[in-house]
Amino acid sequence: ELKVEQNPLFLSMQEGKNYTIYCNYSTTSDRLYWYRQDPGKSLESLFVLLSNGAVKQEGRLMASLDTKARLSTLHITAAVHDLSATYFCAVGQGAQKLVFGQGTRLTINP
Amino acid sequence: DVKVTQSSRYLVKRTGEKVFLECVQDMDHENMFWYRQDPGLGLRLIYFSYDVKMKEKGDIPEGYSVSREKKERFSLILESASTNQTSMYLCASSLLREGPYNEQFFGPGTRLTVL
């Protein structure tokens, strides 16, 4: 059974600092996604990672994938308040399904 | 842009009522999904459908059923609502039957309260 664990679950940080969210998963998969959710809103896709060593970057966010370690990271560089949200990783299971992590609630304080 | 819409943003029902949640996608996607989202538990898959009239159970199907009579529409049914079904319900769709680029696109969610 595929299990996906994120840590930390809550993260409060100051603007300008760097931090990393970790996503571990228990069985082999061919795809991993990162999503963002703002309060009261739905999930918005951020990144799709498909191969070992894949790295994707968008603004201050960078995601990477190590399939051998079954680990993905979402790195935040020089955080700004607008990045405050809940971030989910999701790992592919079978052809269609995704298994989601618990989510990391990120709060960035001025 | 893919658009996934859900019939209600907020819904309040009484215990024992039959509840219908509807989801429509406008991009001819093959797969559609229903999740519930609860604090600290992430998203959990209730049911999904990979074709019209085809469905598969997800991780937590008990107390729910689904219907997909048309490709663009996927309904979640609570036959007899209970208080433990109070939750946020999210619908999603994805384009392909299979393959790595099978990103899921989400609707705005329905917050259901069962009294």
Tab-separated table of N, CA, C and O in Angstrom, chain A residues 1-43:
chain	number	residue	atom	x	y	z
A	1	GLU	N	0.848	-1.189	0.000
A	1	GLU	CA	0.000	0.000	0.000
A	1	GLU	C	0.888	1.245	0.000
A	1	GLU	O	1.812	1.354	0.793
A	2	LEU	N	0.593	2.147	-0.900
A	2	LEU	CA	1.377	3.370	-1.007
A	2	LEU	C	1.003	4.340	0.101
A	2	LEU	O	-0.167	4.655	0.280
A	3	LYS	N	1.995	4.785	0.832
A	3	LYS	CA	1.792	5.809	1.855
A	3	LYS	C	2.678	6.995	1.525
A	3	LYS	O	3.827	6.835	1.115
A	4	VAL	N	2.140	8.187	1.746
A	4	VAL	CA	2.864	9.416	1.452
A	4	VAL	C	2.875	10.269	2.714
A	4	VAL	O	1.819	10.531	3.290
A	5	GLU	N	4.060	10.666	3.117
A	5	GLU	CA	4.188	11.460	4.347
A	5	GLU	C	4.944	12.743	4.068
A	5	GLU	O	6.015	12.726	3.451
A	6	GLN	N	4.376	13.825	4.539
A	6	GLN	CA	5.029	15.121	4.421
A	6	GLN	C	5.520	15.576	5.776
A	6	GLN	O	4.913	15.281	6.810
A	7	ASN	N	6.606	16.311	5.768
A	7	ASN	CA	7.005	17.019	6.980
A	7	ASN	C	7.803	18.249	6.625
A	7	ASN	O	8.461	18.288	5.573
A	8	PRO	N	7.623	19.291	7.429
A	8	PRO	CA	6.721	19.338	8.572
A	8	PRO	C	5.264	19.515	8.136
A	8	PRO	O	4.995	19.775	6.961
A	9	LEU	N	4.330	19.357	9.066
A	9	LEU	CA	2.923	19.592	8.760
A	9	LEU	C	2.562	21.064	8.919
A	9	LEU	O	1.623	21.546	8.288
A	10	PHE	N	3.290	21.751	9.778
A	10	PHE	CA	3.087	23.183	9.987
A	10	PHE	C	4.454	23.854	9.955
A	10	PHE	O	5.424	23.347	10.523
A	11	LEU	N	4.494	24.993	9.308
A	11	LEU	CA	5.758	25.699	9.177
A	11	LEU	C	5.477	27.188	9.208
A	11	LEU	O	4.722	27.700	8.367
A	12	SER	N	6.070	27.860	10.184
A	12	SER	CA	5.943	29.298	10.286
A	12	SER	C	7.325	29.894	10.095
A	12	SER	O	8.265	29.499	10.791
A	13	MET	N	7.448	30.780	9.149
A	13	MET	CA	8.771	31.305	8.850
A	13	MET	C	8.688	32.794	8.550
A	13	MET	O	7.612	33.340	8.303
A	14	GLN	N	9.853	33.412	8.574
A	14	GLN	CA	9.919	34.849	8.318
A	14	GLN	C	10.193	35.094	6.842
A	14	GLN	O	10.841	34.279	6.164
A	15	GLU	N	9.725	36.217	6.383
A	15	GLU	CA	10.056	36.619	5.018
A	15	GLU	C	11.569	36.667	4.850
A	15	GLU	O	12.301	37.049	5.759
A	16	GLY	N	12.003	36.279	3.676
A	16	GLY	CA	13.420	36.346	3.351
A	16	GLY	C	14.203	35.085	3.674
A	16	GLY	O	15.335	34.930	3.211
A	17	LYS	N	13.611	34.184	4.467
A	17	LYS	CA	14.315	32.958	4.842
A	17	LYS	C	14.077	31.857	3.818
A	17	LYS	O	13.131	31.902	3.016
A	18	ASN	N	14.936	30.838	3.896
A	18	ASN	CA	14.800	29.659	3.037
A	18	ASN	C	14.319	28.481	3.864
A	18	ASN	O	14.693	28.353	5.047
A	19	TYR	N	13.533	27.629	3.243
A	19	TYR	CA	13.139	26.408	3.942
A	19	TYR	C	12.755	25.333	2.949
A	19	TYR	O	12.565	25.612	1.761
A	20	THR	N	12.655	24.089	3.457
A	20	THR	CA	12.348	22.940	2.609
A	20	THR	C	11.238	22.102	3.212
A	20	THR	O	11.233	21.841	4.417
A	21	ILE	N	10.307	21.694	2.361
A	21	ILE	CA	9.258	20.739	2.738
A	21	ILE	C	9.628	19.394	2.125
A	21	ILE	O	10.042	19.326	0.960
A	22	TYR	N	9.471	18.331	2.919
A	22	TYR	CA	9.851	16.994	2.483
A	22	TYR	C	8.631	16.121	2.240
A	22	TYR	O	7.641	16.202	2.975
A	23	CYS	N	8.736	15.284	1.223
A	23	CYS	CA	7.668	14.340	0.882
A	23	CYS	C	8.300	12.973	0.668
A	23	CYS	O	9.072	12.777	-0.267
A	24	ASN	N	7.994	12.050	1.567
A	24	ASN	CA	8.484	10.674	1.463
A	24	ASN	C	7.346	9.757	1.049
A	24	ASN	O	6.205	9.935	1.497
A	25	TYR	N	7.655	8.776	0.228
A	25	TYR	CA	6.620	7.820	-0.163
A	25	TYR	C	7.176	6.404	-0.098
A	25	TYR	O	8.378	6.188	-0.173
A	26	SER	N	6.268	5.441	0.039
A	26	SER	CA	6.689	4.101	0.477
A	26	SER	C	6.933	3.106	-0.636
A	26	SER	O	7.628	2.107	-0.428
A	27	THR	N	6.362	3.307	-1.833
A	27	THR	CA	6.569	2.343	-2.915
A	27	THR	C	6.877	3.082	-4.211
A	27	THR	O	6.588	4.264	-4.350
A	28	THR	N	7.438	2.349	-5.140
A	28	THR	CA	7.865	2.933	-6.417
A	28	THR	C	6.694	3.571	-7.154
A	28	THR	O	5.576	3.061	-7.157
A	29	SER	N	6.975	4.707	-7.777
A	29	SER	CA	5.966	5.397	-8.579
A	29	SER	C	6.651	6.075	-9.754
A	29	SER	O	7.838	6.373	-9.701
A	30	ASP	N	5.856	6.338	-10.799
A	30	ASP	CA	6.435	6.980	-11.991
A	30	ASP	C	6.147	8.469	-12.072
A	30	ASP	O	6.512	9.125	-13.056
A	31	ARG	N	5.482	9.012	-11.035
A	31	ARG	CA	5.159	10.433	-11.119
A	31	ARG	C	4.844	10.986	-9.730
A	31	ARG	O	4.310	10.272	-8.873
A	32	LEU	N	5.180	12.252	-9.572
A	32	LEU	CA	4.923	12.951	-8.308
A	32	LEU	C	4.540	14.380	-8.637
A	32	LEU	O	5.125	15.007	-9.536
A	33	TYR	N	3.550	14.888	-7.917
A	33	TYR	CA	3.026	16.228	-8.159
A	33	TYR	C	3.106	17.046	-6.878
A	33	TYR	O	2.986	16.511	-5.774
A	34	TRP	N	3.256	18.344	-7.056
A	34	TRP	CA	3.101	19.286	-5.958
A	34	TRP	C	1.931	20.207	-6.291
A	34	TRP	O	1.824	20.722	-7.412
A	35	TYR	N	1.067	20.421	-5.265
A	35	TYR	CA	-0.080	21.291	-5.401
A	35	TYR	C	-0.039	22.341	-4.301
A	35	TYR	O	0.496	22.105	-3.205
A	36	ARG	N	-0.679	23.453	-4.600
A	36	ARG	CA	-0.842	24.520	-3.619
A	36	ARG	C	-2.335	24.736	-3.380
A	36	ARG	O	-3.133	24.687	-4.325
A	37	GLN	N	-2.691	24.993	-2.107
A	37	GLN	CA	-4.077	25.306	-1.776
A	37	GLN	C	-4.115	26.538	-0.887
A	37	GLN	O	-3.575	26.534	0.214
A	38	ASP	N	-4.794	27.583	-1.360
A	38	ASP	CA	-5.014	28.769	-0.541
A	38	ASP	C	-6.267	28.557	0.299
A	38	ASP	O	-7.160	27.785	-0.090
A	39	PRO	N	-6.368	29.234	1.439
A	39	PRO	CA	-7.523	29.031	2.326
A	39	PRO	C	-8.847	29.212	1.593
A	39	PRO	O	-9.049	30.203	0.896
A	40	GLY	N	-9.724	28.251	1.746
A	40	GLY	CA	-11.042	28.325	1.119
A	40	GLY	C	-11.048	28.087	-0.376
A	40	GLY	O	-12.090	28.200	-1.011
A	41	LYS	N	-9.914	27.756	-0.917
A	41	LYS	CA	-9.821	27.560	-2.370
A	41	LYS	C	-9.483	26.101	-2.687
A	41	LYS	O	-9.203	25.302	-1.799
A	42	SER	N	-9.495	25.794	-3.977
A	42	SER	CA	-9.168	24.435	-4.375
A	42	SER	C	-7.667	24.285	-4.633
A	42	SER	O	-6.891	25.201	-4.405
A	43	LEU	N	-7.280	23.121	-5.109
A	43	LEU	CA	-5.869	22.833	-5.324
A	43	LEU	C	-5.427	23.310	-6.700
A	43	LEU	O	-6.121	23.118	-7.698
